Every structure is written in structure tokens, then in C-alpha cells.
Coordinates of C-alpha atoms and ligand atoms in Angstrom, one line a residue:
X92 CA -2.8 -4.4 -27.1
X93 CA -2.3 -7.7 -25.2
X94 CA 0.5 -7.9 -22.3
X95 CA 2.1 -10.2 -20.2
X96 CA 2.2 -8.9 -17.0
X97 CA 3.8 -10.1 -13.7
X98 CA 2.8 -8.4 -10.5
X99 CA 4.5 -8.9 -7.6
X100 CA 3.0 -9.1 -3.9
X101 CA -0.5 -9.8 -5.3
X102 CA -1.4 -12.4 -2.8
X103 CA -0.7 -8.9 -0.4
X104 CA -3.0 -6.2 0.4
X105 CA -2.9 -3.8 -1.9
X106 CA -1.7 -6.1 -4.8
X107 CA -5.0 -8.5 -4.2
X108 CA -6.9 -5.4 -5.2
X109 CA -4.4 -4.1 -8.3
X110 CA -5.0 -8.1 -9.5
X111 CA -8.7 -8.2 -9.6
X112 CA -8.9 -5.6 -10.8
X113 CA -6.7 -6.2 -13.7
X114 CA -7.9 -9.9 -14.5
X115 CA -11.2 -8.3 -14.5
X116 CA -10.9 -5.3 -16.9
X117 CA -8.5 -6.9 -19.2
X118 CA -9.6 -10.7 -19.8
X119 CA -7.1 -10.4 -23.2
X120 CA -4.0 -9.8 -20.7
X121 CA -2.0 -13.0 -18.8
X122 CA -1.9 -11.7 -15.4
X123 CA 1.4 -13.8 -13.5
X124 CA 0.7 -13.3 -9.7
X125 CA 4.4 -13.3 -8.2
X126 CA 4.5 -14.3 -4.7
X127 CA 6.2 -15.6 -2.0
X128 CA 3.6 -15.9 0.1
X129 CA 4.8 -14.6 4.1
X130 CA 2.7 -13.9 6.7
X131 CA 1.0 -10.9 4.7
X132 CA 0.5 -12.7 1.3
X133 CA -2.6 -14.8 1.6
X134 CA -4.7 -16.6 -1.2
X135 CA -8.3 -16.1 0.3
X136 CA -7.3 -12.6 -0.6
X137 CA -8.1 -13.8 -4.2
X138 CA -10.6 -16.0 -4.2
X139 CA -13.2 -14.8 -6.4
X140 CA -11.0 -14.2 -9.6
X141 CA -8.5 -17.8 -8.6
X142 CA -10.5 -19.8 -11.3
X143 CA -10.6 -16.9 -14.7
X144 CA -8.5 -18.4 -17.3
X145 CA -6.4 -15.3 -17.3
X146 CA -5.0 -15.5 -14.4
X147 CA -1.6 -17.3 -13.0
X148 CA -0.8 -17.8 -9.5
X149 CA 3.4 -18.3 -8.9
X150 CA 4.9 -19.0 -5.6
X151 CA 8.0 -17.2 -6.2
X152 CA 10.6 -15.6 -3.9
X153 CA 11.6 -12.1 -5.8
X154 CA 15.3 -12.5 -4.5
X155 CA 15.3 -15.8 -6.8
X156 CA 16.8 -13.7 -9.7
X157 CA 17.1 -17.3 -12.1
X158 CA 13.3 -18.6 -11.1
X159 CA 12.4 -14.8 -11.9
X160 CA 14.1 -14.7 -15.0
X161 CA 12.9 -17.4 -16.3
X162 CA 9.2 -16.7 -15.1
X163 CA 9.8 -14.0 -17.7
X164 CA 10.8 -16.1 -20.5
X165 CA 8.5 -18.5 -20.4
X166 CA 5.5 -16.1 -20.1
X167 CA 7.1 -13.8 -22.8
X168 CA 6.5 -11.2 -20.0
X169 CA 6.7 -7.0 -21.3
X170 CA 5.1 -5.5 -18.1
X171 CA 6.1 -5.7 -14.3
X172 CA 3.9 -4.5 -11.7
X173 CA 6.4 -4.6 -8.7
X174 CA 4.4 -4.4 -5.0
X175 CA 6.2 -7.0 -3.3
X176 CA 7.8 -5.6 -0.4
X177 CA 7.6 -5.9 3.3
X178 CA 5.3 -3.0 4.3
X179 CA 5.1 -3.2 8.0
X180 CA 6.9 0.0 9.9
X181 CA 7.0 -1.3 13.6
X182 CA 8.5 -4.6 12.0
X183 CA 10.9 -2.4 10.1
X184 CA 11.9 -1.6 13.2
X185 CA 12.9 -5.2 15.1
X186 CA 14.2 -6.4 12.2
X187 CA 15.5 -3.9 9.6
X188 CA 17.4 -6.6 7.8
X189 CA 14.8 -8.8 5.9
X190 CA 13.4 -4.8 5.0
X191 CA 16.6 -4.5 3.2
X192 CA 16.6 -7.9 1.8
X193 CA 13.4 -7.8 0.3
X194 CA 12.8 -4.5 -0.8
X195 CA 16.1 -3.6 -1.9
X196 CA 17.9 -6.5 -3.2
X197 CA 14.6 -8.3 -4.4
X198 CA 13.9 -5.0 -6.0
X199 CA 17.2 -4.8 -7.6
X200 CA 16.6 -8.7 -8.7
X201 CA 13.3 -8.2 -10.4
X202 CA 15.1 -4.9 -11.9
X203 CA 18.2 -7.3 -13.2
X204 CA 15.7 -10.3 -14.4
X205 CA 14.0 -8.0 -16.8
X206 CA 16.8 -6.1 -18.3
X207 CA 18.7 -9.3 -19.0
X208 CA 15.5 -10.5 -20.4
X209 CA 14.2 -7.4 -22.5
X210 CA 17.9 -6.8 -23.6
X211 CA 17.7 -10.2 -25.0
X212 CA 14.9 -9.5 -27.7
X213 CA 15.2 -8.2 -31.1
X214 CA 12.8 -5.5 -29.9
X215 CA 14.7 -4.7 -26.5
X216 CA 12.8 -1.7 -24.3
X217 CA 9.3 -1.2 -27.2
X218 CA 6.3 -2.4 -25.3
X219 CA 8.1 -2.7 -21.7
X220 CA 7.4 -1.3 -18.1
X221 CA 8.6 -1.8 -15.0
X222 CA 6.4 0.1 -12.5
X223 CA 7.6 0.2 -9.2
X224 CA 4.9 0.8 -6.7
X225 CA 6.6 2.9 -3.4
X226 CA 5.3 5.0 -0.4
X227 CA 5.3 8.3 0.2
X228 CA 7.2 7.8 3.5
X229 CA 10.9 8.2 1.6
X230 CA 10.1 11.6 1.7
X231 CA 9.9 11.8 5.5
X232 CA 7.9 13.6 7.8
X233 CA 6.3 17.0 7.5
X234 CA 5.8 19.4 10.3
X235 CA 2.3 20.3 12.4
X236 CA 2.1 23.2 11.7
X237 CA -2.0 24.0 12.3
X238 CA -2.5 21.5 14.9
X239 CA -5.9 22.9 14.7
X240 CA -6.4 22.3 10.7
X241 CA -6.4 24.7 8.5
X242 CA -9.2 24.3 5.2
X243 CA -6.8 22.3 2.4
X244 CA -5.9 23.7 -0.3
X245 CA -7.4 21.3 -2.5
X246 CA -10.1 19.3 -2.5
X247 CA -10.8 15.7 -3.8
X248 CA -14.2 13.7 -3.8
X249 CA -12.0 11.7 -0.9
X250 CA -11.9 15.0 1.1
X251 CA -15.1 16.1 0.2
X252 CA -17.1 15.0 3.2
X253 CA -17.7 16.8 6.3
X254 CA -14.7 17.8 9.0
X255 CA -12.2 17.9 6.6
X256 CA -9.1 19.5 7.7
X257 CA -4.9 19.7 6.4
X258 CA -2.6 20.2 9.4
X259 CA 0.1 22.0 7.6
X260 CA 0.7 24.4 4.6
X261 CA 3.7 21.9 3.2
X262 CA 2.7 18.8 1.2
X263 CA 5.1 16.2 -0.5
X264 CA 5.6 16.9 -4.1
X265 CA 7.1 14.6 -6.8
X266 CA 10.6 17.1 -6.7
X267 CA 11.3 16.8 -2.7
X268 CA 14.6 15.5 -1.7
X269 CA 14.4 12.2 0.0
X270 CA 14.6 11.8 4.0
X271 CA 13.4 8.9 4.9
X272 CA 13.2 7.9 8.7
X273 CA 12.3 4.6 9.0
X274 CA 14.4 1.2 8.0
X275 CA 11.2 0.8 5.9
X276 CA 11.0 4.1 4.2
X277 CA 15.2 3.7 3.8
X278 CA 14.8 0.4 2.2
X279 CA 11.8 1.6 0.0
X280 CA 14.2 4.8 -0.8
X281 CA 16.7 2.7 -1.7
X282 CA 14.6 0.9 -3.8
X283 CA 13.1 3.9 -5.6
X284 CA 16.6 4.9 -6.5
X285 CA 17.4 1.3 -7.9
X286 CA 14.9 1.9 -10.1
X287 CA 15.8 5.2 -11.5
X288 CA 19.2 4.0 -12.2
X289 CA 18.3 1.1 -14.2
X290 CA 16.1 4.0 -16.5
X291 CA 19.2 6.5 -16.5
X292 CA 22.1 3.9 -16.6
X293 CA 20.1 1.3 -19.1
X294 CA 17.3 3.1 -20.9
X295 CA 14.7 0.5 -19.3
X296 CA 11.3 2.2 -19.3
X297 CA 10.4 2.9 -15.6
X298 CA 8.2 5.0 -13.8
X299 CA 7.6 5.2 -9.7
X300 CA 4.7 6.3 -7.8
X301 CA 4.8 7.0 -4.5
X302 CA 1.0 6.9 -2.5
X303 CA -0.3 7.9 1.2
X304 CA -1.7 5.4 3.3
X305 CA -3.7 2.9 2.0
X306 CA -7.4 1.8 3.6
X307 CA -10.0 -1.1 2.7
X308 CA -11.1 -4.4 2.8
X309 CA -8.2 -7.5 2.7
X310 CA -5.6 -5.5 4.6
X311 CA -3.5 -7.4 7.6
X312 CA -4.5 -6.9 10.9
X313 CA -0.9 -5.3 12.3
X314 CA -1.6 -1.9 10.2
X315 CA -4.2 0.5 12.4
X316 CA -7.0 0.7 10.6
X317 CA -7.7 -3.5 10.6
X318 CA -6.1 -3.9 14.2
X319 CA -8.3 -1.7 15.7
X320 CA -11.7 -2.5 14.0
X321 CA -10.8 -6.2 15.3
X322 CA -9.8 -5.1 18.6
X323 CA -13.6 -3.0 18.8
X324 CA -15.5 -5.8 18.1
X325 CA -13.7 -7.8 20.2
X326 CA -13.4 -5.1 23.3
X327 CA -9.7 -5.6 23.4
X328 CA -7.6 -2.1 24.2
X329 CA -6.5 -0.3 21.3
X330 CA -2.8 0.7 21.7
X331 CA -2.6 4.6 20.5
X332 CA 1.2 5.5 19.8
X333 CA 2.6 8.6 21.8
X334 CA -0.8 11.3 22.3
X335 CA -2.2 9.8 18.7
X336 CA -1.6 13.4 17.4
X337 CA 0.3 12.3 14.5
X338 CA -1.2 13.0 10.9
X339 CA -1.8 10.2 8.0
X340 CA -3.3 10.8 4.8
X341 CA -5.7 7.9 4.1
X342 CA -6.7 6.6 0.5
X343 CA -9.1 3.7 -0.1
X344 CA -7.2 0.9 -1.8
X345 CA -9.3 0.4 -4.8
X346 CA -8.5 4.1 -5.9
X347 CA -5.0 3.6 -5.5
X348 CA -5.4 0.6 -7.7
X349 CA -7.3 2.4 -10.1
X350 CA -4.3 5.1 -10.4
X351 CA -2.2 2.1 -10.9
X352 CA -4.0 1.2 -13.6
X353 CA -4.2 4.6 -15.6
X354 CA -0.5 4.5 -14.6
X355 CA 0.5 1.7 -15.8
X356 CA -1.2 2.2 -19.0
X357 CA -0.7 5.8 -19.4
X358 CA 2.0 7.4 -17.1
X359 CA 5.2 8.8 -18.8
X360 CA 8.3 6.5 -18.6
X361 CA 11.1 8.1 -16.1
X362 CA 8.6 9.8 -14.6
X363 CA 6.9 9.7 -10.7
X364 CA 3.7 10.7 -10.1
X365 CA 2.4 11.4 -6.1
X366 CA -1.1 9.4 -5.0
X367 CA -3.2 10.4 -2.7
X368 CA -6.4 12.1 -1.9
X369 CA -5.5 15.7 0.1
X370 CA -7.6 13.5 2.5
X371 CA -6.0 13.9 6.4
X372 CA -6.6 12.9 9.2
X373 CA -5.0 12.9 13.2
X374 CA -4.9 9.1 14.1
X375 CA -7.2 9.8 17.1
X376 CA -10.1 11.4 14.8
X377 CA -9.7 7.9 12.9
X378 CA -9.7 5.9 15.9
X379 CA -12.8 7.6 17.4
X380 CA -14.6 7.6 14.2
X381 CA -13.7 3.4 13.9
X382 CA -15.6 3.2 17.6
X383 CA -18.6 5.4 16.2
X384 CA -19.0 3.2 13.3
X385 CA -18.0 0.1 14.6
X386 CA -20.5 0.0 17.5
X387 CA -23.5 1.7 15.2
X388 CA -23.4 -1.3 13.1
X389 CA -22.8 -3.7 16.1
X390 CA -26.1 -2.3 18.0
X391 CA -23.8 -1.0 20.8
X392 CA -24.8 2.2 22.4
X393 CA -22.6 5.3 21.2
X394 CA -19.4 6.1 23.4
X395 CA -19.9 1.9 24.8
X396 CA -15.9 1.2 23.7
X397 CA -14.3 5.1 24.0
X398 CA -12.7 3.4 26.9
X399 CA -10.4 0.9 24.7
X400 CA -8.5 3.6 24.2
X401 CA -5.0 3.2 25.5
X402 CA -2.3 5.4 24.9
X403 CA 1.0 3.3 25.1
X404 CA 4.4 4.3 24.0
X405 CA 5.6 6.1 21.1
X406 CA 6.6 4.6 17.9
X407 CA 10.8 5.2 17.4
X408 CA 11.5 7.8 15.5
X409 CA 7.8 8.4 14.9
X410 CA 6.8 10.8 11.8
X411 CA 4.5 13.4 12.5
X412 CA 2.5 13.8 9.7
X413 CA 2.3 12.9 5.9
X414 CA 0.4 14.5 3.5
X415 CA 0.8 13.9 -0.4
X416 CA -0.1 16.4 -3.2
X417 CA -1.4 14.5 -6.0
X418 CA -2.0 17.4 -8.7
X419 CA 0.2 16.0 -10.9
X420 CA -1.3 12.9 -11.4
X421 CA -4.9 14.5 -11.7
X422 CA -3.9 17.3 -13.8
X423 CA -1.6 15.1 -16.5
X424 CA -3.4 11.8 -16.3
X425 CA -7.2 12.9 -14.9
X426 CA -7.5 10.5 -11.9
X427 CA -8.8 11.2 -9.3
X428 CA -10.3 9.4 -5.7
X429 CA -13.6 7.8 -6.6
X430 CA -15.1 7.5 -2.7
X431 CA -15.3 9.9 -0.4
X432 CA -13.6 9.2 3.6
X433 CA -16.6 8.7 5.4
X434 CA -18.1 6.5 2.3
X435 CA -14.8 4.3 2.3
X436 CA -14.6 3.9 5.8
X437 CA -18.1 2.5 6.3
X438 CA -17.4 0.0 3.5
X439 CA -14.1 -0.9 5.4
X440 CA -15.7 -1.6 8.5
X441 CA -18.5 -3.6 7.8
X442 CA -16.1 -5.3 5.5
X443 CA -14.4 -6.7 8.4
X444 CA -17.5 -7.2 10.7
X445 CA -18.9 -9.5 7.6
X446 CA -15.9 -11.4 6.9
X447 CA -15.1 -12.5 10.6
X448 CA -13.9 -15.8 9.1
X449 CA -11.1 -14.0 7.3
X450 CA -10.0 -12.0 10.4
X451 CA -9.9 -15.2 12.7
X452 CA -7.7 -17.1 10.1
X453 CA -5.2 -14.7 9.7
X454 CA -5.2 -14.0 13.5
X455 CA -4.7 -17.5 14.5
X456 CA -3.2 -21.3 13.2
X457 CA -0.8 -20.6 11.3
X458 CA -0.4 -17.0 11.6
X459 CA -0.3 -17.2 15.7
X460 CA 3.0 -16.7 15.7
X461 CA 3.7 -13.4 13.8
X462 CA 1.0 -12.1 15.4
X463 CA 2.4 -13.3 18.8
X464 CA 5.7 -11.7 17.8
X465 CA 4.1 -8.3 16.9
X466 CA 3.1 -7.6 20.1
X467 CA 5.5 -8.9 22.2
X468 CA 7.6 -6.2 23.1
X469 CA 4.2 -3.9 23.6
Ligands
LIG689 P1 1.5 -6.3 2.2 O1 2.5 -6.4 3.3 O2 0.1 -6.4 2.5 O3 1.8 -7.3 1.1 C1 3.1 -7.6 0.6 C2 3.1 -8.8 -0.3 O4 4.4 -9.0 -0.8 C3 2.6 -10.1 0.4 O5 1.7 -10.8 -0.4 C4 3.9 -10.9 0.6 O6 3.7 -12.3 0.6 C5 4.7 -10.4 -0.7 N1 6.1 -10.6 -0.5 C6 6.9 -10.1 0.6 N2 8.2 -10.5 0.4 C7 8.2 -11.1 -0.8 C8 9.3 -11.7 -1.5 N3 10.6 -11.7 -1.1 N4 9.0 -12.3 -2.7 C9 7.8 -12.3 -3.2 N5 6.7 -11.8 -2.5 C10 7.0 -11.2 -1.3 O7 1.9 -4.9 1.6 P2 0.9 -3.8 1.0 O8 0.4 -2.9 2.1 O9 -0.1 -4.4 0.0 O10 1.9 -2.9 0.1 C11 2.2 -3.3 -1.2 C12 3.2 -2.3 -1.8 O11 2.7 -1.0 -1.7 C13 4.5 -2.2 -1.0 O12 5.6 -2.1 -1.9 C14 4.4 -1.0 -0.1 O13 5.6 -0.4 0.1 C15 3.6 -0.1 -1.0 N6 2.7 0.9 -0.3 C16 1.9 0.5 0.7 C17 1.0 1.4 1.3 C18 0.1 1.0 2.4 O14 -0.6 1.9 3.0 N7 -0.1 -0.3 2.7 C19 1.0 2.8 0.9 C20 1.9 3.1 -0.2 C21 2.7 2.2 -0.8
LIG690 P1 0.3 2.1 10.3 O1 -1.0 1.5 9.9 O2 1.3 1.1 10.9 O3 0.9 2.8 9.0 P2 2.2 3.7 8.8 O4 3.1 3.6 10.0 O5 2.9 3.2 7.6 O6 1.7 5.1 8.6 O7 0.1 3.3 11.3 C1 -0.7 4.4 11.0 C2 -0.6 5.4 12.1 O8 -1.2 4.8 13.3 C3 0.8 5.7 12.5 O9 0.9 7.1 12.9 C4 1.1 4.8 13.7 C5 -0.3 4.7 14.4 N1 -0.5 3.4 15.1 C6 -0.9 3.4 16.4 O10 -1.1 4.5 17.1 N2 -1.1 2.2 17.0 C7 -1.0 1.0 16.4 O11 -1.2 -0.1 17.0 C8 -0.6 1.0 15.0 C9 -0.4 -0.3 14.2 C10 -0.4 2.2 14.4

């Protein structure tokens, strides 16, 4: 079947990779990338696939409910792919109000767009998705409870390799109540719960997932894994929040756009499905295993940058650890991580030590500023 699809925040990170990946695999789908471009939205991000006659760049705010509407009826569009947020937690945190204006009302303006549209058509709902792409931080933080690690309970090929460890025997499941902590994680919440309202209220065919942290090439240097790669190669300190204790769980992007995919295509409508591969880790393993790598494939004598390491001070309101069970997902719809850690991770990084020009335009020119502003209360 051909679709029409817009996806929101594909100039982004994670929506770069859930573009290519689509214009690629499905050259009979119009892919409509929907963007407004901020400091995290970047076109170099799509380069290779720019020129494939599938493919549709818009520069598009997703709070312009009338552009976005009619974006839809002029493409004749039947799926949305929603990313477009703002993703950043310490920004979240300065400045909670464009979180709520973005992910929350643009959320509920993409969700209004369609259903005005859809409603509009002989056919109505048949054929249609919106899939709303959301975090696993609205359900809040879990607790350490084996600060030590424990073996996990399950394994994935992304926890497969050696060292790997869970830090608690509670996980996030798809039936949790939500408790977000953040002004991110309480717009995205609010969001999530736009979108289950236009399912129960309207009968439009949803369906949420909610991943761990995402990993991999093309992500902005203000989210720790990019940030501190940079800041190794370029002997800079690397600012460690509180004792660096706290727990992520780490996915490599291209798998998480690959769940989106078998998602998209065969997830049940009104339901949410958990992504992730069981695949923790303490921020300070991470960081010491970025200087291992990092100066291996720079030539630089083993334990030459341990010294970067500066703990400053915490994060506000801080969550302690975050840890997704994803059995659902593999069980019903047979996805599952394609990379192990240690195999993503060593892509990542020399990803970012070959594409130096990449990292120097988005860390200067034009994007000075919000970089500047980042750290300046630090
Ligand atoms: P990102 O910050 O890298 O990219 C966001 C994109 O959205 C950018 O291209 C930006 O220009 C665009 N955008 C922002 N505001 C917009 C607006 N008003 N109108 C149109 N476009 C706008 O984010 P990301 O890390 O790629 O995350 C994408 C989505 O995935 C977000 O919804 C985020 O909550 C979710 N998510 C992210 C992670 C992660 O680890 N990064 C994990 C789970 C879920
Ligand atoms: P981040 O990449 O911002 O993702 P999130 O907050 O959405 O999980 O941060 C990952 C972890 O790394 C988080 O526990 C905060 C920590 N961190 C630092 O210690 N120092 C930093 O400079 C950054 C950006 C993050």
C-alpha cells in the first residue's frame, strides 16, 4: 500500500534517521519532512537522501494549525509520524514554557489538523495513523536499588556484550501510572495524554511509544553522549552531574527507528508499546568508556583524558535511573535491538571523530549562541 506520510522533527536527531530510513525502504511512499528548523533541526542531517524524488522537505512551525492543515490536504496525507518536540532536559529547565508550547500545544495542533482533515473524507479514520513518538521519562524515575548491578532479567543483543548489569529489580512497563519530573517529561506527558484523548474522544487511530535514551551518529552536542565525545577530542572538561551515579538506558538510534517502522506499520491502534534494549548503564561507566574509545582511536595513550572528568553540580530534580521493559514490543511485534552496546558505541564515536565538520558547524556561526546559552549558568 502507498501512503502519504508527514513526519515531524525530521531535520532533528532521531527523526533524520526515522526519514532515511523510510525514503529508503519505501521509494512508493511521499515522505513530507515537517520542520521548523530550531537550533536542533538541521538539513546536513539529511543530506544523502535530499535529492530521491520521494522525498519533501517543509519548513513548517507545528503550532501553525492552518499551514499544517493544509500541508495535509494538499499531499492527501493518511499517516503522521509526530517527533517534533523540544527534547533537551536542562533547557526544559530555564525555560519550561516553549516545552509546553511545542510539545503540548503543537502536539494538540497536529492532533486537530488531522482530525478536521480525516473527518473530512468519505472514508474518515480507514487507512490513518497518527503515531506519536514520546520518552520514557513521563513515567519518572525508578529507584537504585543494586547499586552494585544485579544480572538483568532479560537479555537483548543490545545487552549482550560484556559488563552488563540492571541496577534495580523495577522496570517501566506500558501500564505504570505517569510521574513525570521534569518540565520536559510533563510537557511530553501531557502530550501522550492529548493523544489518547483524541483516540477515546474521536475514534482517531493512535498509538504511542515511549523509548529510553537514544545514542548515534547526527545527535546535538548538548545531550551527553555528543558533548562529551567533542569535549575528549578536544581536551575540554567534561561536566559530570551530582556523583554521575545516575542510571540511563541507552539504545542506538537506528533501532529505535527500525521499531518505528514495524510500528508504524504493524502496531495495534490505541495501543503503546515500551522501546528499549534492557541495556543500562551508570553515566560514569559511559563516560569512562567514551575516554577509552575516544583516545584508542585518536592514538592517545590509555587513561591520557581520565582527568577531564569534572563533577559539577547536580541536575534539579535529577532522576535516578531509567530502565524500559520492552517485552511487549518483542513478544507481539518481534523487534528487537539489532547492535550490541559496545558495537554501537564504537560506531558513535568514530562517527563524530570522522565528521568533525559537522560538529564545528553546529558548535559555532550560527549556532554560537544556543550553545553559548547552554552553558551559561554552568
Ligand atoms: P531533537 O531535539 O534532536 O529534534 C527535534 C526536532 O524537532 C528538530 O529538528 C526541531 O527543529 C524540530 N522542532 C522543534 N520544535 C518544532 C516546531 N515547533 N515545529 C516543527 N518542528 C519543530 O529531538 P530528538 O532527540 O530527535 O527527539 C525526537 C523525539 O523523540 C522527541 O519527541 C523526543 O521527545 C523523543 N524521544 C527522544 C529520545 C532521545 O533520547 N533523544 C528518547 C525517547 C524519545
Ligand atoms: P541527557 O543526554 O541530557 O539525556 P536525559 O537527561 O534525557 O537522560 O543526559 C543523560 C545523563 O547524563 C543524565 O543523567 C544527565 C547526565 N549529564 C551529565 O552528567 N552531564 C552533562 O553535561 C549532560 C548533558 C548530561
Amino acid at each position: 500500500m502507498k501512503h502519504n506520510i508527514i513526519i515531524t522533527g525530521g531535520a532533528g536527531f532521531i527523526g533524520s534517521h526515522v526519514v532515511r530510513l523510510f525514503v529508503n525502504k519505501y521509494p512508493e511512499y511521499n515522505i513530507i519532512n515537517l520542520d521548523k528548523l530550531t537550533y536542533a533541526g538541521n538539513l546536513a542531517n539529511l543530506k544523502d537522501i535530499e535529492g530521491k524524488p520521494n522525498y519533501k522537505f517543509v519548513k513548517m512551525d507545528i503550532c501553525d494549525f492552518e499551514g499544517v492543515m493544509k500541508l495535509m490536504q494538499d499531499e492527501h496525507v493518511d499517516g503522521i509520524i509526530h517527533l517534533a518536540a523540544e527534547s533537551h532536559v536542562d533547557r526544559s529547565i530555564k525555560d519550561p514554557f516553549t516545552f509546553a508550547q511545542t510539545n503540548v500545544m503543537g502536539t494538540l495542533s497536529m492532533l486537530q489538523a488531522a482530525k478536521l482533515y480525516w473527518e473530512s473524507l468519505p472514508e474518515k479514520w480507514e487507512g490513518k495513523r497518527f503515531y506519536h513518538i514520546s520518552t520514557d521519562e513521563v513515567y519518572g524515575a525508578l529507584e537504585l536499588t543494586h547499586p552494585q548491578g544485579i544480572e538483568p532479567p532479560f537479555s537483548t543483543k543490545a545487552s549482550s556484550g560484556k559488563n552488563h548489569l540492571a541496577y534495580g529489580d523495577k522496570f517501566f512497563t506500558e501500564d505504570l501510572k505517569y510521574q513525570p519530573h521534569s518540565p520536559y517529561s510533563a510537557a511530553k506527558a501531557s502530550s501522550d495524554h492529548f493523544v489518547r484523548a483524541f483516540h477515546d474522544t474521536y475514534g482517531m487511530p493512535t498509538v504511542v511509544t515511549n523509548c529510553s535514551n537514544n545514542y548515534g551518529p547526527y545527535q546535538f552536542p548538548e545531550k551527553l553522549i555528543p558533548l562529551f565525545i567533542n569535549n575528549i577530542r578536544h581536551r575540554k572538561p567534561l561536566p559530570v552531574y551530582g556523583k554521575g551515579e545516575n542510571v540511563r538506558d541507552w539504545l542506538y538510534v537506528v533501532d529505535h527507528a527500525r521499531a518505528i517502522d514495524t510500528i508504524f506499520h504493524n502496531g495495534k491502534i490505541a495501543e503503546t508499546y515500551n522501546i528499549g534494549g534492557f541495556n543500562e548503564w551508570k553515566n560514569i561507566d559511559i563516560i569512562h568508556t567514551l575516554i577509552r574509545t575516544v583516545d584508542r582511536l585518536l592514538g592517545r595513550p590509555e587513561g591520557a583524558d581520565d582527568d577531564l572528568i569534572t563533577f559539577v553540580t547536580d541536575r534539579a530534580g535529577h532522576d535516578m535511573r531509567y530502565a524500559i521493559d520492552s517485552t511487549k514490543l518483542q513478544k507481539e511485534l518481534g523487534w528487537e535491538p539489532s547492535l550490541q552496546f559496545e558495537e554501537g558505541i564504537e560506531l558513535t564515536v568514530k562517527w563524530y571523530l570522522d565528521n568533525q565538520e559537522w560538529m564545528d558547524n553546529v558548535t559555532s556561526g550560527g549556532y554560537m549562541k544556543y550553545y553559548e546559552d547552554m552553558y551559561a549558568n554552568r
